[in-house]
Amino acid sequence: KGFYHVYIDYSLLPAGVIASYGPFENYSYHVKQEFPLEKPVTIILKEAEMSSFGRYYIEADWKEGLTGTGDDRWKINPNTVKISSDVNDKKALRVIKNWYTEKWGEWNTRNKEQAADK
């Protein structure tokens, strides 16, 4: 579907509160930017099947970044976002093929990819 970026807008930070970054915490001072894919990817899995959405590269520039002083300095400039992808890339499956924890081992018997390294 796409990607999102969460940043702190310091103008929304309540007085006396020290900002925390928790992208899934819904802090009142967090702002979420969404960047959709040109073509959403859909995967239909069979029971106990493993698959991958592919590989994605995202480039973007912050409004001001580390040297900025604006309240929304960590906002991404939407005009600078470039998303490239390879939906056929299976590297994620090759990397996790090396995971051998007790609970993960059974999943890797269903992973048809060869391990990325040994």
mmCIF file of N, CA and C in Angstrom:
data_model
loop_
_atom_site.group_PDB
_atom_site.id
_atom_site.type_symbol
_atom_site.label_atom_id
_atom_site.label_comp_id
_atom_site.label_asym_id
_atom_site.label_seq_id
_atom_site.Cartn_x
_atom_site.Cartn_y
_atom_site.Cartn_z
ATOM 1 N N LYS A 1 0.815 -1.188 0.000
ATOM 2 C CA LYS A 1 0.000 0.000 0.000
ATOM 3 C C LYS A 1 0.861 1.255 0.000
ATOM 4 N N GLY A 2 1.877 1.272 0.849
ATOM 5 C CA GLY A 2 2.735 2.444 0.911
ATOM 6 C C GLY A 2 3.521 2.503 2.202
ATOM 7 N N PHE A 3 4.039 3.672 2.497
ATOM 8 C CA PHE A 3 4.872 3.885 3.676
ATOM 9 C C PHE A 3 4.403 5.113 4.425
ATOM 10 N N TYR A 4 4.693 5.149 5.695
ATOM 11 C CA TYR A 4 4.411 6.377 6.433
ATOM 12 C C TYR A 4 5.599 6.771 7.276
ATOM 13 N N HIS A 5 5.633 8.055 7.541
ATOM 14 C CA HIS A 5 6.709 8.658 8.324
ATOM 15 C C HIS A 5 6.056 9.387 9.484
ATOM 16 N N VAL A 6 6.537 9.142 10.688
ATOM 17 C CA VAL A 6 6.009 9.816 11.882
ATOM 18 C C VAL A 6 7.066 10.781 12.389
ATOM 19 N N TYR A 7 6.669 12.026 12.603
ATOM 20 C CA TYR A 7 7.603 13.012 13.143
ATOM 21 C C TYR A 7 6.940 13.785 14.278
ATOM 22 N N ILE A 8 7.764 14.431 15.096
ATOM 23 C CA ILE A 8 7.270 15.243 16.206
ATOM 24 C C ILE A 8 7.090 16.669 15.718
ATOM 25 N N ASP A 9 5.897 17.199 15.929
ATOM 26 C CA ASP A 9 5.639 18.629 15.671
ATOM 27 C C ASP A 9 5.694 19.297 17.041
ATOM 28 N N TYR A 10 6.773 20.021 17.277
ATOM 29 C CA TYR A 10 7.008 20.602 18.597
ATOM 30 C C TYR A 10 5.972 21.652 18.978
ATOM 31 N N SER A 11 5.238 22.206 18.017
ATOM 32 C CA SER A 11 4.181 23.166 18.356
ATOM 33 C C SER A 11 2.994 22.462 19.018
ATOM 34 N N LEU A 12 2.906 21.148 18.862
ATOM 35 C CA LEU A 12 1.822 20.362 19.454
ATOM 36 C C LEU A 12 2.211 19.746 20.792
ATOM 37 N N LEU A 13 3.454 19.932 21.206
ATOM 38 C CA LEU A 13 3.968 19.340 22.441
ATOM 39 C C LEU A 13 3.424 20.110 23.648
ATOM 40 N N PRO A 14 2.688 19.440 24.551
ATOM 41 C CA PRO A 14 2.162 20.129 25.733
ATOM 42 C C PRO A 14 3.293 20.686 26.609
ATOM 43 N N ALA A 15 3.027 21.790 27.262
ATOM 44 C CA ALA A 15 4.013 22.421 28.151
ATOM 45 C C ALA A 15 4.464 21.436 29.221
ATOM 46 N N GLY A 16 5.767 21.396 29.463
ATOM 47 C CA GLY A 16 6.327 20.542 30.508
ATOM 48 C C GLY A 16 6.502 19.090 30.111
ATOM 49 N N VAL A 17 6.134 18.724 28.895
ATOM 50 C CA VAL A 17 6.256 17.333 28.446
ATOM 51 C C VAL A 17 7.532 17.192 27.623
ATOM 52 N N ILE A 18 8.306 16.150 27.920
ATOM 53 C CA ILE A 18 9.498 15.843 27.135
ATOM 54 C C ILE A 18 9.056 14.895 26.025
ATOM 55 N N ALA A 19 9.378 15.250 24.809
ATOM 56 C CA ALA A 19 8.936 14.462 23.657
ATOM 57 C C ALA A 19 9.511 13.059 23.685
ATOM 58 N N SER A 20 8.682 12.103 23.336
ATOM 59 C CA SER A 20 9.096 10.719 23.150
ATOM 60 C C SER A 20 8.716 10.325 21.733
ATOM 61 N N TYR A 21 9.526 9.472 21.149
ATOM 62 C CA TYR A 21 9.199 8.971 19.824
ATOM 63 C C TYR A 21 8.662 7.565 19.972
ATOM 64 N N GLY A 22 7.426 7.380 19.606
ATOM 65 C CA GLY A 22 6.785 6.076 19.636
ATOM 66 C C GLY A 22 5.782 6.035 18.506
ATOM 67 N N PRO A 23 6.203 5.652 17.316
ATOM 68 C CA PRO A 23 5.348 5.779 16.138
ATOM 69 C C PRO A 23 4.003 5.059 16.233
ATOM 70 N N PHE A 24 3.876 4.120 17.154
ATOM 71 C CA PHE A 24 2.608 3.413 17.298
ATOM 72 C C PHE A 24 1.880 3.813 18.581
ATOM 73 N N GLU A 25 2.340 4.862 19.234
ATOM 74 C CA GLU A 25 1.780 5.295 20.512
ATOM 75 C C GLU A 25 0.688 6.349 20.391
ATOM 76 N N ASN A 26 0.516 6.962 19.233
ATOM 77 C CA ASN A 26 -0.502 8.004 19.025
ATOM 78 C C ASN A 26 -0.342 9.187 19.973
ATOM 79 N N TYR A 27 0.871 9.639 20.160
ATOM 80 C CA TYR A 27 1.096 10.839 20.964
ATOM 81 C C TYR A 27 0.457 12.030 20.256
ATOM 82 N N SER A 28 -0.066 12.962 21.015
ATOM 83 C CA SER A 28 -0.778 14.111 20.445
ATOM 84 C C SER A 28 0.136 15.004 19.615
ATOM 85 N N TYR A 29 1.424 14.925 19.816
ATOM 86 C CA TYR A 29 2.373 15.771 19.102
ATOM 87 C C TYR A 29 3.032 15.070 17.916
ATOM 88 N N HIS A 30 2.587 13.852 17.631
ATOM 89 C CA HIS A 30 3.089 13.138 16.462
ATOM 90 C C HIS A 30 2.226 13.461 15.246
ATOM 91 N N VAL A 31 2.871 13.562 14.115
ATOM 92 C CA VAL A 31 2.171 13.759 12.847
ATOM 93 C C VAL A 31 2.600 12.620 11.931
ATOM 94 N N LYS A 32 1.629 12.021 11.269
ATOM 95 C CA LYS A 32 1.905 10.899 10.374
ATOM 96 C C LYS A 32 1.734 11.361 8.926
ATOM 97 N N GLN A 33 2.772 11.152 8.128
ATOM 98 C CA GLN A 33 2.718 11.417 6.696
ATOM 99 C C GLN A 33 2.634 10.080 5.972
ATOM 100 N N GLU A 34 1.755 9.981 4.989
ATOM 101 C CA GLU A 34 1.606 8.750 4.224
ATOM 102 C C GLU A 34 2.090 8.954 2.795
ATOM 103 N N PHE A 35 2.826 7.957 2.306
ATOM 104 C CA PHE A 35 3.364 7.998 0.953
ATOM 105 C C PHE A 35 2.967 6.698 0.250
ATOM 106 N N PRO A 36 1.908 6.742 -0.543
ATOM 107 C CA PRO A 36 1.426 5.516 -1.190
ATOM 108 C C PRO A 36 2.318 5.062 -2.344
ATOM 109 N N LEU A 37 2.285 3.771 -2.598
ATOM 110 C CA LEU A 37 2.960 3.223 -3.766
ATOM 111 C C LEU A 37 2.152 3.586 -5.009
ATOM 112 N N GLU A 38 2.828 3.700 -6.139
ATOM 113 C CA GLU A 38 2.104 3.936 -7.392
ATOM 114 C C GLU A 38 1.144 2.788 -7.673
ATOM 115 N N LYS A 39 1.625 1.572 -7.441
ATOM 116 C CA LYS A 39 0.817 0.372 -7.644
ATOM 117 C C LYS A 39 0.873 -0.453 -6.364
ATOM 118 N N PRO A 40 -0.221 -0.516 -5.603
ATOM 119 C CA PRO A 40 -0.215 -1.354 -4.396
ATOM 120 C C PRO A 40 0.073 -2.823 -4.749
ATOM 121 N N VAL A 41 0.708 -3.525 -3.831
ATOM 122 C CA VAL A 41 1.056 -4.926 -4.031
ATOM 123 C C VAL A 41 0.109 -5.783 -3.201
ATOM 124 N N THR A 42 -0.441 -6.794 -3.823
ATOM 125 C CA THR A 42 -1.332 -7.720 -3.129
ATOM 126 C C THR A 42 -0.723 -9.116 -3.172
ATOM 127 N N ILE A 43 -0.753 -9.781 -2.023
ATOM 128 C CA ILE A 43 -0.277 -11.161 -1.950
ATOM 129 C C ILE A 43 -1.430 -12.008 -1.421
ATOM 130 N N ILE A 44 -1.707 -13.093 -2.099
ATOM 131 C CA ILE A 44 -2.709 -14.043 -1.620
ATOM 132 C C ILE A 44 -1.940 -15.286 -1.174
ATOM 133 N N LEU A 45 -1.968 -15.521 0.125
ATOM 134 C CA LEU A 45 -1.207 -16.634 0.694
ATOM 135 C C LEU A 45 -2.068 -17.881 0.840
ATOM 136 N N LYS A 46 -1.439 -19.017 0.610
ATOM 137 C CA LYS A 46 -2.066 -20.289 0.929
ATOM 138 C C LYS A 46 -1.739 -20.582 2.391
ATOM 139 N N GLU A 47 -2.400 -21.521 2.974
ATOM 140 C CA GLU A 47 -2.154 -21.867 4.369
ATOM 141 C C GLU A 47 -0.683 -22.236 4.569
ATOM 142 N N ALA A 48 -0.071 -21.642 5.601
ATOM 143 C CA ALA A 48 1.312 -21.908 6.007
ATOM 144 C C ALA A 48 2.336 -21.558 4.918
ATOM 145 N N GLU A 49 1.991 -20.659 4.025
ATOM 146 C CA GLU A 49 2.908 -20.246 2.962
ATOM 147 C C GLU A 49 3.644 -18.972 3.371
ATOM 148 N N MET A 50 4.875 -18.839 2.940
ATOM 149 C CA MET A 50 5.654 -17.625 3.191
ATOM 150 C C MET A 50 5.873 -16.911 1.869
ATOM 151 N N SER A 51 5.816 -15.591 1.915
ATOM 152 C CA SER A 51 6.037 -14.791 0.726
ATOM 153 C C SER A 51 6.648 -13.461 1.137
ATOM 154 N N SER A 52 6.901 -12.602 0.167
ATOM 155 C CA SER A 52 7.495 -11.298 0.433
ATOM 156 C C SER A 52 6.823 -10.250 -0.451
ATOM 157 N N PHE A 53 6.722 -9.030 0.056
ATOM 158 C CA PHE A 53 6.206 -7.925 -0.747
ATOM 159 C C PHE A 53 7.281 -7.371 -1.675
ATOM 160 N N GLY A 54 8.492 -7.888 -1.586
ATOM 161 C CA GLY A 54 9.584 -7.409 -2.417
ATOM 162 C C GLY A 54 10.519 -6.516 -1.640
ATOM 163 N N ARG A 55 11.212 -5.651 -2.378
ATOM 164 C CA ARG A 55 12.198 -4.761 -1.771
ATOM 165 C C ARG A 55 11.907 -3.333 -2.222
ATOM 166 N N TYR A 56 12.024 -2.407 -1.269
ATOM 167 C CA TYR A 56 11.680 -1.011 -1.536
ATOM 168 C C TYR A 56 12.805 -0.099 -1.084
ATOM 169 N N TYR A 57 13.070 0.908 -1.887
ATOM 170 C CA TYR A 57 14.078 1.919 -1.580
ATOM 171 C C TYR A 57 13.354 3.262 -1.526
ATOM 172 N N ILE A 58 13.548 3.974 -0.437
ATOM 173 C CA ILE A 58 12.862 5.247 -0.247
ATOM 174 C C ILE A 58 13.907 6.334 -0.042
ATOM 175 N N GLU A 59 13.792 7.381 -0.828
ATOM 176 C CA GLU A 59 14.652 8.549 -0.670
ATOM 177 C C GLU A 59 13.753 9.741 -0.382
ATOM 178 N N ALA A 60 14.202 10.604 0.528
ATOM 179 C CA ALA A 60 13.433 11.809 0.842
ATOM 180 C C ALA A 60 14.305 12.767 1.645
ATOM 181 N N ASP A 61 13.904 14.012 1.668
ATOM 182 C CA ASP A 61 14.594 15.035 2.458
ATOM 183 C C ASP A 61 13.651 15.579 3.516
ATOM 184 N N TRP A 62 14.198 15.797 4.724
ATOM 185 C CA TRP A 62 13.423 16.457 5.766
ATOM 186 C C TRP A 62 13.272 17.937 5.444
ATOM 187 N N LYS A 63 12.263 18.547 6.018
ATOM 188 C CA LYS A 63 12.049 19.980 5.817
ATOM 189 C C LYS A 63 13.277 20.767 6.262
ATOM 190 N N GLU A 64 13.793 20.476 7.469
ATOM 191 C CA GLU A 64 15.004 21.143 7.971
ATOM 192 C C GLU A 64 16.005 20.133 8.533
ATOM 193 N N GLY A 65 15.532 19.123 9.245
ATOM 194 C CA GLY A 65 16.406 18.111 9.803
ATOM 195 C C GLY A 65 17.147 18.558 11.051
ATOM 196 N N LEU A 66 18.268 17.928 11.300
ATOM 197 C CA LEU A 66 19.050 18.093 12.528
ATOM 198 C C LEU A 66 19.436 19.544 12.823
ATOM 199 N N THR A 67 19.756 20.299 11.814
ATOM 200 C CA THR A 67 20.191 21.683 12.044
ATOM 201 C C THR A 67 19.016 22.666 12.079
ATOM 202 N N GLY A 68 17.811 22.165 11.876
ATOM 203 C CA GLY A 68 16.641 23.043 11.846
ATOM 204 C C GLY A 68 16.163 23.459 13.219
ATOM 205 N N THR A 69 15.368 24.503 13.236
ATOM 206 C CA THR A 69 14.786 24.987 14.492
ATOM 207 C C THR A 69 13.264 25.082 14.409
ATOM 208 N N GLY A 70 12.690 24.807 13.250
ATOM 209 C CA GLY A 70 11.234 24.871 13.088
ATOM 210 C C GLY A 70 10.538 23.754 13.842
ATOM 211 N N ASP A 71 9.293 23.997 14.221
ATOM 212 C CA ASP A 71 8.527 22.989 14.959
ATOM 213 C C ASP A 71 8.354 21.697 14.178
ATOM 214 N N ASP A 72 8.320 21.790 12.856
ATOM 215 C CA ASP A 72 8.132 20.592 12.038
ATOM 216 C C ASP A 72 9.386 20.272 11.210
ATOM 217 N N ARG A 73 10.555 20.480 11.819
ATOM 218 C CA ARG A 73 11.831 20.284 11.113
ATOM 219 C C ARG A 73 12.039 18.857 10.621
ATOM 220 N N TRP A 74 11.386 17.875 11.259
ATOM 221 C CA TRP A 74 11.560 16.470 10.863
ATOM 222 C C TRP A 74 10.511 16.010 9.863
ATOM 223 N N LYS A 75 9.667 16.920 9.412
ATOM 224 C CA LYS A 75 8.673 16.603 8.386
ATOM 225 C C LYS A 75 9.411 16.296 7.079
ATOM 226 N N ILE A 76 8.920 15.317 6.346
ATOM 227 C CA ILE A 76 9.493 15.020 5.035
ATOM 228 C C ILE A 76 8.859 15.952 4.014
ATOM 229 N N ASN A 77 9.692 16.518 3.164
ATOM 230 C CA ASN A 77 9.199 17.328 2.066
ATOM 231 C C ASN A 77 8.615 16.366 1.033
ATOM 232 N N PRO A 78 7.287 16.350 0.857
ATOM 233 C CA PRO A 78 6.661 15.377 -0.049
ATOM 234 C C PRO A 78 7.175 15.448 -1.488
ATOM 235 N N ASN A 79 7.642 16.609 -1.912
ATOM 236 C CA ASN A 79 8.150 16.752 -3.276
ATOM 237 C C ASN A 79 9.475 16.034 -3.498
ATOM 238 N N THR A 80 10.118 15.590 -2.412
ATOM 239 C CA THR A 80 11.419 14.923 -2.547
ATOM 240 C C THR A 80 11.330 13.405 -2.434
ATOM 241 N N VAL A 81 10.135 12.877 -2.179
ATOM 242 C CA VAL A 81 9.978 11.435 -1.965
ATOM 243 C C VAL A 81 10.096 10.674 -3.285
ATOM 244 N N LYS A 82 10.987 9.694 -3.280
ATOM 245 C CA LYS A 82 11.151 8.798 -4.427
ATOM 246 C C LYS A 82 11.130 7.376 -3.884
ATOM 247 N N ILE A 83 10.195 6.582 -4.354
ATOM 248 C CA ILE A 83 10.092 5.179 -3.946
ATOM 249 C C ILE A 83 10.341 4.318 -5.168
ATOM 250 N N SER A 84 11.344 3.466 -5.083
ATOM 251 C CA SER A 84 11.581 2.500 -6.152
ATOM 252 C C SER A 84 11.442 1.113 -5.547
ATOM 253 N N SER A 85 11.085 0.165 -6.384
ATOM 254 C CA SER A 85 10.818 -1.159 -5.837
ATOM 255 C C SER A 85 11.172 -2.265 -6.817
ATOM 256 N N ASP A 86 11.309 -3.428 -6.240
ATOM 257 C CA ASP A 86 11.432 -4.654 -7.003
ATOM 258 C C ASP A 86 10.539 -5.657 -6.290
ATOM 259 N N VAL A 87 9.322 -5.804 -6.786
ATOM 260 C CA VAL A 87 8.342 -6.666 -6.111
ATOM 261 C C VAL A 87 8.717 -8.146 -6.194
ATOM 262 N N ASN A 88 9.651 -8.483 -7.064
ATOM 263 C CA ASN A 88 10.072 -9.880 -7.196
ATOM 264 C C ASN A 88 11.279 -10.225 -6.335
ATOM 265 N N ASP A 89 11.847 -9.241 -5.642
ATOM 266 C CA ASP A 89 13.020 -9.479 -4.808
ATOM 267 C C ASP A 89 12.640 -10.338 -3.597
ATOM 268 N N LYS A 90 13.342 -11.414 -3.375
ATOM 269 C CA LYS A 90 13.052 -12.349 -2.277
ATOM 270 C C LYS A 90 14.124 -12.321 -1.194
ATOM 271 N N LYS A 91 14.919 -11.239 -1.140
ATOM 272 C CA LYS A 91 16.018 -11.191 -0.175
ATOM 273 C C LYS A 91 15.533 -11.372 1.262
ATOM 274 N N ALA A 92 14.417 -10.782 1.621
ATOM 275 C CA ALA A 92 13.911 -10.931 2.993
ATOM 276 C C ALA A 92 13.726 -12.404 3.350
ATOM 277 N N LEU A 93 13.199 -13.182 2.422
ATOM 278 C CA LEU A 93 13.015 -14.615 2.685
ATOM 279 C C LEU A 93 14.353 -15.346 2.769
ATOM 280 N N ARG A 94 15.326 -14.922 1.963
ATOM 281 C CA ARG A 94 16.649 -15.560 2.021
ATOM 282 C C ARG A 94 17.352 -15.238 3.334
ATOM 283 N N VAL A 95 17.174 -14.025 3.839
ATOM 284 C CA VAL A 95 17.807 -13.638 5.106
ATOM 285 C C VAL A 95 17.175 -14.378 6.280
ATOM 286 N N ILE A 96 15.856 -14.420 6.340
ATOM 287 C CA ILE A 96 15.215 -15.086 7.487
ATOM 288 C C ILE A 96 15.371 -16.603 7.448
ATOM 289 N N LYS A 97 15.769 -17.128 6.321
ATOM 290 C CA LYS A 97 16.023 -18.577 6.241
ATOM 291 C C LYS A 97 17.121 -18.982 7.226
ATOM 292 N N ASN A 98 17.970 -18.042 7.633
ATOM 293 C CA ASN A 98 19.041 -18.309 8.600
ATOM 294 C C ASN A 98 18.565 -18.256 10.048
ATOM 295 N N TRP A 99 17.344 -17.855 10.296
ATOM 296 C CA TRP A 99 16.848 -17.764 11.676
ATOM 297 C C TRP A 99 16.510 -19.167 12.172
ATOM 298 N N TYR A 100 17.085 -19.533 13.311
ATOM 299 C CA TYR A 100 16.889 -20.886 13.816
ATOM 300 C C TYR A 100 16.359 -20.925 15.238
ATOM 301 N N THR A 101 15.612 -19.929 15.661
ATOM 302 C CA THR A 101 15.040 -20.005 16.999
ATOM 303 C C THR A 101 14.019 -21.141 17.030
ATOM 304 N N GLU A 102 13.727 -21.600 18.209
ATOM 305 C CA GLU A 102 12.813 -22.738 18.358
ATOM 306 C C GLU A 102 11.475 -22.499 17.658
ATOM 307 N N LYS A 103 10.902 -21.333 17.859
ATOM 308 C CA LYS A 103 9.588 -21.062 17.285
ATOM 309 C C LYS A 103 9.653 -20.719 15.803
ATOM 310 N N TRP A 104 10.779 -20.201 15.341
ATOM 311 C CA TRP A 104 10.870 -19.806 13.941
ATOM 312 C C TRP A 104 11.247 -20.980 13.037
ATOM 313 N N GLY A 105 11.920 -21.961 13.568
ATOM 314 C CA GLY A 105 12.401 -23.084 12.762
ATOM 315 C C GLY A 105 11.339 -23.742 11.906
ATOM 316 N N GLU A 106 10.158 -23.921 12.456
ATOM 317 C CA GLU A 106 9.080 -24.553 11.687
ATOM 318 C C GLU A 106 8.667 -23.701 10.492
ATOM 319 N N TRP A 107 8.688 -22.380 10.661
ATOM 320 C CA TRP A 107 8.338 -21.510 9.526
ATOM 321 C C TRP A 107 9.341 -21.690 8.400
ATOM 322 N N ASN A 108 10.605 -21.832 8.733
ATOM 323 C CA ASN A 108 11.606 -21.945 7.683
ATOM 324 C C ASN A 108 11.521 -23.253 6.914
ATOM 325 N N THR A 109 10.848 -24.247 7.433
ATOM 326 C CA THR A 109 10.613 -25.454 6.634
ATOM 327 C C THR A 109 9.639 -25.136 5.503
ATOM 328 N N ARG A 110 8.881 -24.044 5.644
ATOM 329 C CA ARG A 110 7.920 -23.627 4.613
ATOM 330 C C ARG A 110 8.495 -22.560 3.681
ATOM 331 N N ASN A 111 9.672 -22.091 3.995
ATOM 332 C CA ASN A 111 10.330 -21.050 3.214
ATOM 333 C C ASN A 111 11.087 -21.716 2.067
ATOM 334 N N LYS A 112 10.653 -21.480 0.847
ATOM 335 C CA LYS A 112 11.229 -22.159 -0.320
ATOM 336 C C LYS A 112 12.536 -21.530 -0.807
ATOM 337 N N GLU A 113 12.913 -20.374 -0.258
ATOM 338 C CA GLU A 113 14.136 -19.720 -0.709
ATOM 339 C C GLU A 113 15.372 -20.348 -0.073
ATOM 340 N N GLN A 114 16.501 -20.208 -0.737
ATOM 341 C CA GLN A 114 17.774 -20.678 -0.198
ATOM 342 C C GLN A 114 18.351 -19.564 0.690
ATOM 343 N N ALA A 115 18.996 -19.956 1.767
ATOM 344 C CA ALA A 115 19.561 -18.979 2.713
ATOM 345 C C ALA A 115 20.538 -18.048 2.002
ATOM 346 N N ALA A 116 20.523 -16.765 2.411
ATOM 347 C CA ALA A 116 21.406 -15.765 1.801
ATOM 348 C C ALA A 116 22.867 -16.054 2.073
ATOM 349 N N ASP A 117 23.157 -16.598 3.250
ATOM 350 C CA ASP A 117 24.523 -17.005 3.596
ATOM 351 C C ASP A 117 24.426 -18.032 4.709
ATOM 352 N N LYS A 118 25.528 -18.618 5.059
ATOM 353 C CA LYS A 118 25.517 -19.674 6.095
ATOM 354 C C LYS A 118 26.329 -19.234 7.283
#
